[in-house]
């Protein structure tokens, strides 16, 4: 069966796509998953003539589902050396610039090197690339199921630090109804600057992978076309 006919026969099916809450990229409004990256992902599926069933889970669950169930997709997944052979990497959808975040009132906390941060209590998410990286560097962390749980622990002063992107910190702050300046991004971790992808379970039908990759290239070329000379 050729690629076109294979995709056509599957076009009326829906394919599970999992993600986590991470404003502004992934938001939940009236039970529907929205957000900047979500709309890009929907656009790719539409261009590939495929129908996504996008569901939002705590990150640990989303990662587990995408790791275990064939024909399942996940975003925004950090592409790391350790994960390279665990997923099909379809298309980049963003970039993470991660670092330590604390409460602005915590003037007793100072981080000028990665090593210094080890003296503080840190909440991080299970199966998150940043957690995996810091554990490799010898950090001891409090594990949570998703980023909102980590923020909850920070706000309750049960931990000293969490790890997130400064852009997402501001969006999460707005989502949680915090006053401006309540949180402070105090240290960028260079080791956690990485591309984020739409990826798929390793048992996913190769025709689906090719269709989505072709859709990405088509969309990318179309966006670049007006700027070509």
Coordinates of C-alpha atoms in Angstrom, one line a residue, residues 10 19 31 34 65 67 69 91 95 104 130 138 151 165 184 202 217 225:
X10 CA -6.5 6.1 8.3
X19 CA 0.6 16.7 26.6
X31 CA -12.2 21.2 28.9
X34 CA -5.6 24.9 23.5
X65 CA 1.2 6.7 27.9
X67 CA 6.1 5.4 25.9
X69 CA 0.9 2.8 23.6
X91 CA 9.0 18.1 14.2
X95 CA 12.7 25.4 22.7
X104 CA 10.8 36.7 45.3
X130 CA 15.4 18.5 33.5
X138 CA 23.8 14.3 41.8
X151 CA 4.5 25.3 41.7
X165 CA 11.4 28.4 31.6
X184 CA 11.8 35.1 40.6
X202 CA 8.3 3.8 18.7
X217 CA 8.1 20.4 5.7
X225 CA 8.1 31.3 0.8

